Structures are given as C-alpha cells and as structure tokens.
Amino acid sequence: MRASSEFLATLVLVLVSVSSVAHGDPLVPALIIFGDSVVDVGNNNNLNTLIKSNFPPYGRDFVNHRPTGRFCNGKLATDFTAEYLGFTSYPPAYLSRDAIGNALLTGANFASAASGLYDSTANLYRAITLTQQLNYYREYQTKLVNMAGNNGANNIISGAIHLLSAGSSDYIQNYYINPLVSRIYTPDQFSDILIRSYTTFIQNLYGLGARRIGVTTLPPTGCLPAAITLFGAGSNQCVARLNQDAIAFNNKLNSTSLSLQDRLPGLKLVVFDIYQPLLDMVTKPSDNGKPPILQ
C-alpha cells in the first residue's frame, strides 16, 4: 500500500540515524505506541467496553488468521513499522498477558480504540484515556528499571521511537454526534482543545525521557466509511466539511509541533502526513493499484 510505504520510509529516515545501527540489530531499542483504534493491538479486549474487535472477521488475514483485538483484517501500519525497524515481534498490548518480562524490553502498546486527544472521548466509550495511557507508560518505565537498571532503562526510553495516532475519534465519535460538545464549541474551538491536550501530552512524554516522537495527522475524516454513512446525506462521496475540519486541525498540529521542537532541547518530533496519501487513495484509486469505483 502506497500510504503505508511512505509512512514507513519517512519514519525510518527522519527518526533513525541509520549509520549508527549495528548490522542485524533493530534500528532502535524499542517501539512505544499510544493512541486509538488505528494502532490498538488488543488493549480493549481487557476492558469493559463495547468497542472491541476480538471476533471474526477481524484478524482473518493476520499471521495466525485469528482476531487479536486489532481493528483490521490483517496487520496494522505499526506492525509493518516494527518489521521495517528490524523487530522480530510486535509491541504487546500493555494490558495483555503478553506484556511481561523480556517482551517489554523492546516496547509496548498503550493504545485503546475510541480513545482520543480529548479524555472525554475515551470516557464516553470506557476506553483508556490518553492521560491513563501515559500513567501506564510511567508504570512500564518502572518495570524497565527493574529489568534493565536505571541506565539501561534510560537508554531504551531515550532511543525508542514513540508513536501517537489519535484525533479521529474525537471528531467522529464525539464532536460530530455529541450536541453537548458541538453546541458549545465551534470546530475551530474544539480543535484548540485538542491541540492543548496534544501539547500537554508531548511535554509530559518529553519529561519522562522520550526524545524521538512521531505523530500522525488526521486522515481525511470525511472519507471514512462511518463519516459518509452518518453525515453523507445518502451520498457515497467524501463529506467536504469534515475534511476541511481535518485540514484545519492538521495545520495547527504542524505549527504546534514545530514550536514544541524549538522549545524542548534534544527533541525530534516528526508529524507524518497521512491525510494526503489516504485522500489520493480514495480520489485516485487507479494511481494506487485499485480500479476506480463505478458510479
């Protein structure tokens, strides 16, 4: 998939100093993931929530052809990322039975479907808020110290790639369907709330030792199947106003990230644009190996 390959190439080239890598070893010591259903690998399996994917047809094209809790029929972009970075296993869902012992030395996944930058979004669905994901990360760091010692844990954390993918749920599963929010805030005001949450998260993550952080933009939210179904007025076309909101948010995300990198010494903070590649896949399918949809 073109979007996935661009994501992976950018990730490795920008966040990793390839020249310093020993042959045969992963490019980084660990991969640590935060966010929503785009990157959840099974944490919601262990929650009292309706937002789960631990049943068929999810997982039918995964390695074991069984549902794992990924909201996908196969691998997620972060699974391909782990492989591309040289890992022989994927960061385990932190709440799963797999998140024990040496498995944690190469990373962990704290993501939870229906979570978002705005904690109230996760609370609506009994998902793990971004604030709680960070609390679990603190707990994870303590486990690292116990296994690798202070210096070893510090080296793992400072060298690890930390990924954040969140924001879509805040709009699709909260703002656009929740009159208690949409009647109080304009889309611009709501995006400011999300950006403040994002800023706090990055600052806290930096304070905990993270120095390589990648964050994805919003996708073209108006082209998501759920958005077209709910807000497309019977059309099968992308919903323009939702895409405009995503563009406005992404512009703020980019400028805020530049400001954070300038203010926080030693931080490498990269924003990965997934908006345009995914929009191209929808609007120019023949350029991306897919036949056009007949109207």
JSON list of N, CA, C and O in Angstrom, two decimals, residues 64-90:
[
{"chain": "A", "resi": 64, "resn": "ASN", "atom": "N", "xyz": [-1.79, -15.40, 12.34]},
{"chain": "A", "resi": 64, "resn": "ASN", "atom": "CA", "xyz": [-2.42, -16.64, 12.83]},
{"chain": "A", "resi": 64, "resn": "ASN", "atom": "C", "xyz": [-3.86, -16.80, 12.35]},
{"chain": "A", "resi": 64, "resn": "ASN", "atom": "O", "xyz": [-4.54, -17.74, 12.76]},
{"chain": "A", "resi": 65, "resn": "HIS", "atom": "N", "xyz": [-4.32, -15.85, 11.51]},
{"chain": "A", "resi": 65, "resn": "HIS", "atom": "CA", "xyz": [-5.68, -15.89, 10.95]},
{"chain": "A", "resi": 65, "resn": "HIS", "atom": "C", "xyz": [-6.75, -15.87, 12.04]},
{"chain": "A", "resi": 65, "resn": "HIS", "atom": "O", "xyz": [-7.84, -16.41, 11.85]},
{"chain": "A", "resi": 66, "resn": "ARG", "atom": "N", "xyz": [-6.43, -15.22, 13.16]},
{"chain": "A", "resi": 66, "resn": "ARG", "atom": "CA", "xyz": [-7.38, -15.13, 14.26]},
{"chain": "A", "resi": 66, "resn": "ARG", "atom": "C", "xyz": [-7.48, -13.68, 14.72]},
{"chain": "A", "resi": 66, "resn": "ARG", "atom": "O", "xyz": [-6.50, -12.92, 14.63]},
{"chain": "A", "resi": 67, "resn": "PRO", "atom": "N", "xyz": [-8.63, -13.27, 15.25]},
{"chain": "A", "resi": 67, "resn": "PRO", "atom": "CA", "xyz": [-8.75, -11.91, 15.77]},
{"chain": "A", "resi": 67, "resn": "PRO", "atom": "C", "xyz": [-7.85, -11.70, 16.98]},
{"chain": "A", "resi": 67, "resn": "PRO", "atom": "O", "xyz": [-7.75, -12.58, 17.84]},
{"chain": "A", "resi": 68, "resn": "THR", "atom": "N", "xyz": [-7.19, -10.57, 17.02]},
{"chain": "A", "resi": 68, "resn": "THR", "atom": "CA", "xyz": [-6.26, -10.27, 18.11]},
{"chain": "A", "resi": 68, "resn": "THR", "atom": "C", "xyz": [-6.69, -9.06, 18.93]},
{"chain": "A", "resi": 68, "resn": "THR", "atom": "O", "xyz": [-6.12, -8.80, 19.98]},
{"chain": "A", "resi": 69, "resn": "GLY", "atom": "N", "xyz": [-7.66, -8.32, 18.42]},
{"chain": "A", "resi": 69, "resn": "GLY", "atom": "CA", "xyz": [-8.01, -7.03, 19.02]},
{"chain": "A", "resi": 69, "resn": "GLY", "atom": "C", "xyz": [-7.61, -5.88, 18.12]},
{"chain": "A", "resi": 69, "resn": "GLY", "atom": "O", "xyz": [-7.91, -4.72, 18.43]},
{"chain": "A", "resi": 70, "resn": "ARG", "atom": "N", "xyz": [-6.94, -6.18, 17.00]},
{"chain": "A", "resi": 70, "resn": "ARG", "atom": "CA", "xyz": [-6.66, -5.15, 16.01]},
{"chain": "A", "resi": 70, "resn": "ARG", "atom": "C", "xyz": [-7.92, -4.86, 15.22]},
{"chain": "A", "resi": 70, "resn": "ARG", "atom": "O", "xyz": [-8.63, -5.79, 14.83]},
{"chain": "A", "resi": 71, "resn": "PHE", "atom": "N", "xyz": [-8.18, -3.60, 14.96]},
{"chain": "A", "resi": 71, "resn": "PHE", "atom": "CA", "xyz": [-9.36, -3.21, 14.18]},
{"chain": "A", "resi": 71, "resn": "PHE", "atom": "C", "xyz": [-8.99, -3.25, 12.70]},
{"chain": "A", "resi": 71, "resn": "PHE", "atom": "O", "xyz": [-9.02, -2.25, 11.99]},
{"chain": "A", "resi": 72, "resn": "CYS", "atom": "N", "xyz": [-8.67, -4.45, 12.25]},
{"chain": "A", "resi": 72, "resn": "CYS", "atom": "CA", "xyz": [-8.17, -4.66, 10.90]},
{"chain": "A", "resi": 72, "resn": "CYS", "atom": "C", "xyz": [-8.25, -6.14, 10.58]},
{"chain": "A", "resi": 72, "resn": "CYS", "atom": "O", "xyz": [-8.25, -6.98, 11.49]},
{"chain": "A", "resi": 73, "resn": "ASN", "atom": "N", "xyz": [-8.32, -6.46, 9.30]},
{"chain": "A", "resi": 73, "resn": "ASN", "atom": "CA", "xyz": [-8.33, -7.88, 8.92]},
{"chain": "A", "resi": 73, "resn": "ASN", "atom": "C", "xyz": [-6.93, -8.48, 8.96]},
{"chain": "A", "resi": 73, "resn": "ASN", "atom": "O", "xyz": [-6.76, -9.70, 9.00]},
{"chain": "A", "resi": 74, "resn": "GLY", "atom": "N", "xyz": [-5.89, -7.63, 8.94]},
{"chain": "A", "resi": 74, "resn": "GLY", "atom": "CA", "xyz": [-4.52, -8.11, 8.95]},
{"chain": "A", "resi": 74, "resn": "GLY", "atom": "C", "xyz": [-3.64, -7.29, 9.87]},
{"chain": "A", "resi": 74, "resn": "GLY", "atom": "O", "xyz": [-3.98, -7.02, 11.01]},
{"chain": "A", "resi": 75, "resn": "LYS", "atom": "N", "xyz": [-2.48, -6.90, 9.33]},
{"chain": "A", "resi": 75, "resn": "LYS", "atom": "CA", "xyz": [-1.53, -6.12, 10.13]},
{"chain": "A", "resi": 75, "resn": "LYS", "atom": "C", "xyz": [-1.88, -4.63, 10.09]},
{"chain": "A", "resi": 75, "resn": "LYS", "atom": "O", "xyz": [-2.43, -4.13, 9.11]},
{"chain": "A", "resi": 76, "resn": "LEU", "atom": "N", "xyz": [-1.52, -3.95, 11.17]},
{"chain": "A", "resi": 76, "resn": "LEU", "atom": "CA", "xyz": [-1.65, -2.50, 11.24]},
{"chain": "A", "resi": 76, "resn": "LEU", "atom": "C", "xyz": [-0.39, -1.86, 10.67]},
{"chain": "A", "resi": 76, "resn": "LEU", "atom": "O", "xyz": [0.65, -2.51, 10.53]},
{"chain": "A", "resi": 77, "resn": "ALA", "atom": "N", "xyz": [-0.46, -0.56, 10.41]},
{"chain": "A", "resi": 77, "resn": "ALA", "atom": "CA", "xyz": [0.72, 0.17, 9.92]},
{"chain": "A", "resi": 77, "resn": "ALA", "atom": "C", "xyz": [1.86, 0.06, 10.92]},
{"chain": "A", "resi": 77, "resn": "ALA", "atom": "O", "xyz": [3.03, -0.03, 10.54]},
{"chain": "A", "resi": 78, "resn": "THR", "atom": "N", "xyz": [1.54, 0.04, 12.22]},
{"chain": "A", "resi": 78, "resn": "THR", "atom": "CA", "xyz": [2.59, -0.05, 13.23]},
{"chain": "A", "resi": 78, "resn": "THR", "atom": "C", "xyz": [3.22, -1.44, 13.27]},
{"chain": "A", "resi": 78, "resn": "THR", "atom": "O", "xyz": [4.38, -1.58, 13.67]},
{"chain": "A", "resi": 79, "resn": "ASP", "atom": "N", "xyz": [2.48, -2.47, 12.85]},
{"chain": "A", "resi": 79, "resn": "ASP", "atom": "CA", "xyz": [3.08, -3.80, 12.73]},
{"chain": "A", "resi": 79, "resn": "ASP", "atom": "C", "xyz": [4.14, -3.81, 11.63]},
{"chain": "A", "resi": 79, "resn": "ASP", "atom": "O", "xyz": [5.24, -4.34, 11.81]},
{"chain": "A", "resi": 80, "resn": "PHE", "atom": "N", "xyz": [3.80, -3.21, 10.49]},
{"chain": "A", "resi": 80, "resn": "PHE", "atom": "CA", "xyz": [4.77, -3.10, 9.41]},
{"chain": "A", "resi": 80, "resn": "PHE", "atom": "C", "xyz": [5.96, -2.23, 9.84]},
{"chain": "A", "resi": 80, "resn": "PHE", "atom": "O", "xyz": [7.11, -2.50, 9.46]},
{"chain": "A", "resi": 81, "resn": "THR", "atom": "N", "xyz": [5.67, -1.20, 10.63]},
{"chain": "A", "resi": 81, "resn": "THR", "atom": "CA", "xyz": [6.74, -0.34, 11.13]},
{"chain": "A", "resi": 81, "resn": "THR", "atom": "C", "xyz": [7.72, -1.14, 11.98]},
{"chain": "A", "resi": 81, "resn": "THR", "atom": "O", "xyz": [8.94, -1.01, 11.82]},
{"chain": "A", "resi": 82, "resn": "ALA", "atom": "N", "xyz": [7.19, -1.96, 12.89]},
{"chain": "A", "resi": 82, "resn": "ALA", "atom": "CA", "xyz": [8.04, -2.79, 13.75]},
{"chain": "A", "resi": 82, "resn": "ALA", "atom": "C", "xyz": [8.92, -3.71, 12.90]},
{"chain": "A", "resi": 82, "resn": "ALA", "atom": "O", "xyz": [10.12, -3.87, 13.16]},
{"chain": "A", "resi": 83, "resn": "GLU", "atom": "N", "xyz": [8.34, -4.31, 11.86]},
{"chain": "A", "resi": 83, "resn": "GLU", "atom": "CA", "xyz": [9.10, -5.20, 10.99]},
{"chain": "A", "resi": 83, "resn": "GLU", "atom": "C", "xyz": [10.18, -4.41, 10.24]},
{"chain": "A", "resi": 83, "resn": "GLU", "atom": "O", "xyz": [11.33, -4.86, 10.13]},
{"chain": "A", "resi": 84, "resn": "TYR", "atom": "N", "xyz": [9.82, -3.26, 9.75]},
{"chain": "A", "resi": 84, "resn": "TYR", "atom": "CA", "xyz": [10.75, -2.44, 8.97]},
{"chain": "A", "resi": 84, "resn": "TYR", "atom": "C", "xyz": [11.93, -1.98, 9.83]},
{"chain": "A", "resi": 84, "resn": "TYR", "atom": "O", "xyz": [13.05, -1.84, 9.35]},
{"chain": "A", "resi": 85, "resn": "LEU", "atom": "N", "xyz": [11.66, -1.77, 11.11]},
{"chain": "A", "resi": 85, "resn": "LEU", "atom": "CA", "xyz": [12.71, -1.34, 12.04]},
{"chain": "A", "resi": 85, "resn": "LEU", "atom": "C", "xyz": [13.60, -2.50, 12.49]},
{"chain": "A", "resi": 85, "resn": "LEU", "atom": "O", "xyz": [14.60, -2.28, 13.16]},
{"chain": "A", "resi": 86, "resn": "GLY", "atom": "N", "xyz": [13.22, -3.72, 12.14]},
{"chain": "A", "resi": 86, "resn": "GLY", "atom": "CA", "xyz": [14.07, -4.86, 12.44]},
{"chain": "A", "resi": 86, "resn": "GLY", "atom": "C", "xyz": [13.63, -5.70, 13.62]},
{"chain": "A", "resi": 86, "resn": "GLY", "atom": "O", "xyz": [14.35, -6.63, 14.02]},
{"chain": "A", "resi": 87, "resn": "PHE", "atom": "N", "xyz": [12.47, -5.41, 14.18]},
{"chain": "A", "resi": 87, "resn": "PHE", "atom": "CA", "xyz": [11.99, -6.21, 15.31]},
{"chain": "A", "resi": 87, "resn": "PHE", "atom": "C", "xyz": [11.39, -7.52, 14.81]},
{"chain": "A", "resi": 87, "resn": "PHE", "atom": "O", "xyz": [10.78, -7.57, 13.74]},
{"chain": "A", "resi": 88, "resn": "THR", "atom": "N", "xyz": [11.57, -8.58, 15.59]},
{"chain": "A", "resi": 88, "resn": "THR", "atom": "CA", "xyz": [11.02, -9.88, 15.22]},
{"chain": "A", "resi": 88, "resn": "THR", "atom": "C", "xyz": [9.68, -10.15, 15.88]},
{"chain": "A", "resi": 88, "resn": "THR", "atom": "O", "xyz": [9.07, -11.20, 15.67]},
{"chain": "A", "resi": 89, "resn": "SER", "atom": "N", "xyz": [9.22, -9.21, 16.70]},
{"chain": "A", "resi": 89, "resn": "SER", "atom": "CA", "xyz": [7.89, -9.31, 17.32]},
{"chain": "A", "resi": 89, "resn": "SER", "atom": "C", "xyz": [7.30, -7.92, 17.40]},
{"chain": "A", "resi": 89, "resn": "SER", "atom": "O", "xyz": [8.00, -6.92, 17.22]},
{"chain": "A", "resi": 90, "resn": "TYR", "atom": "N", "xyz": [5.99, -7.84, 17.67]},
{"chain": "A", "resi": 90, "resn": "TYR", "atom": "CA", "xyz": [5.31, -6.56, 17.74]},
{"chain": "A", "resi": 90, "resn": "TYR", "atom": "C", "xyz": [5.18, -6.12, 19.19]},
{"chain": "A", "resi": 90, "resn": "TYR", "atom": "O", "xyz": [5.05, -6.95, 20.10]}
]
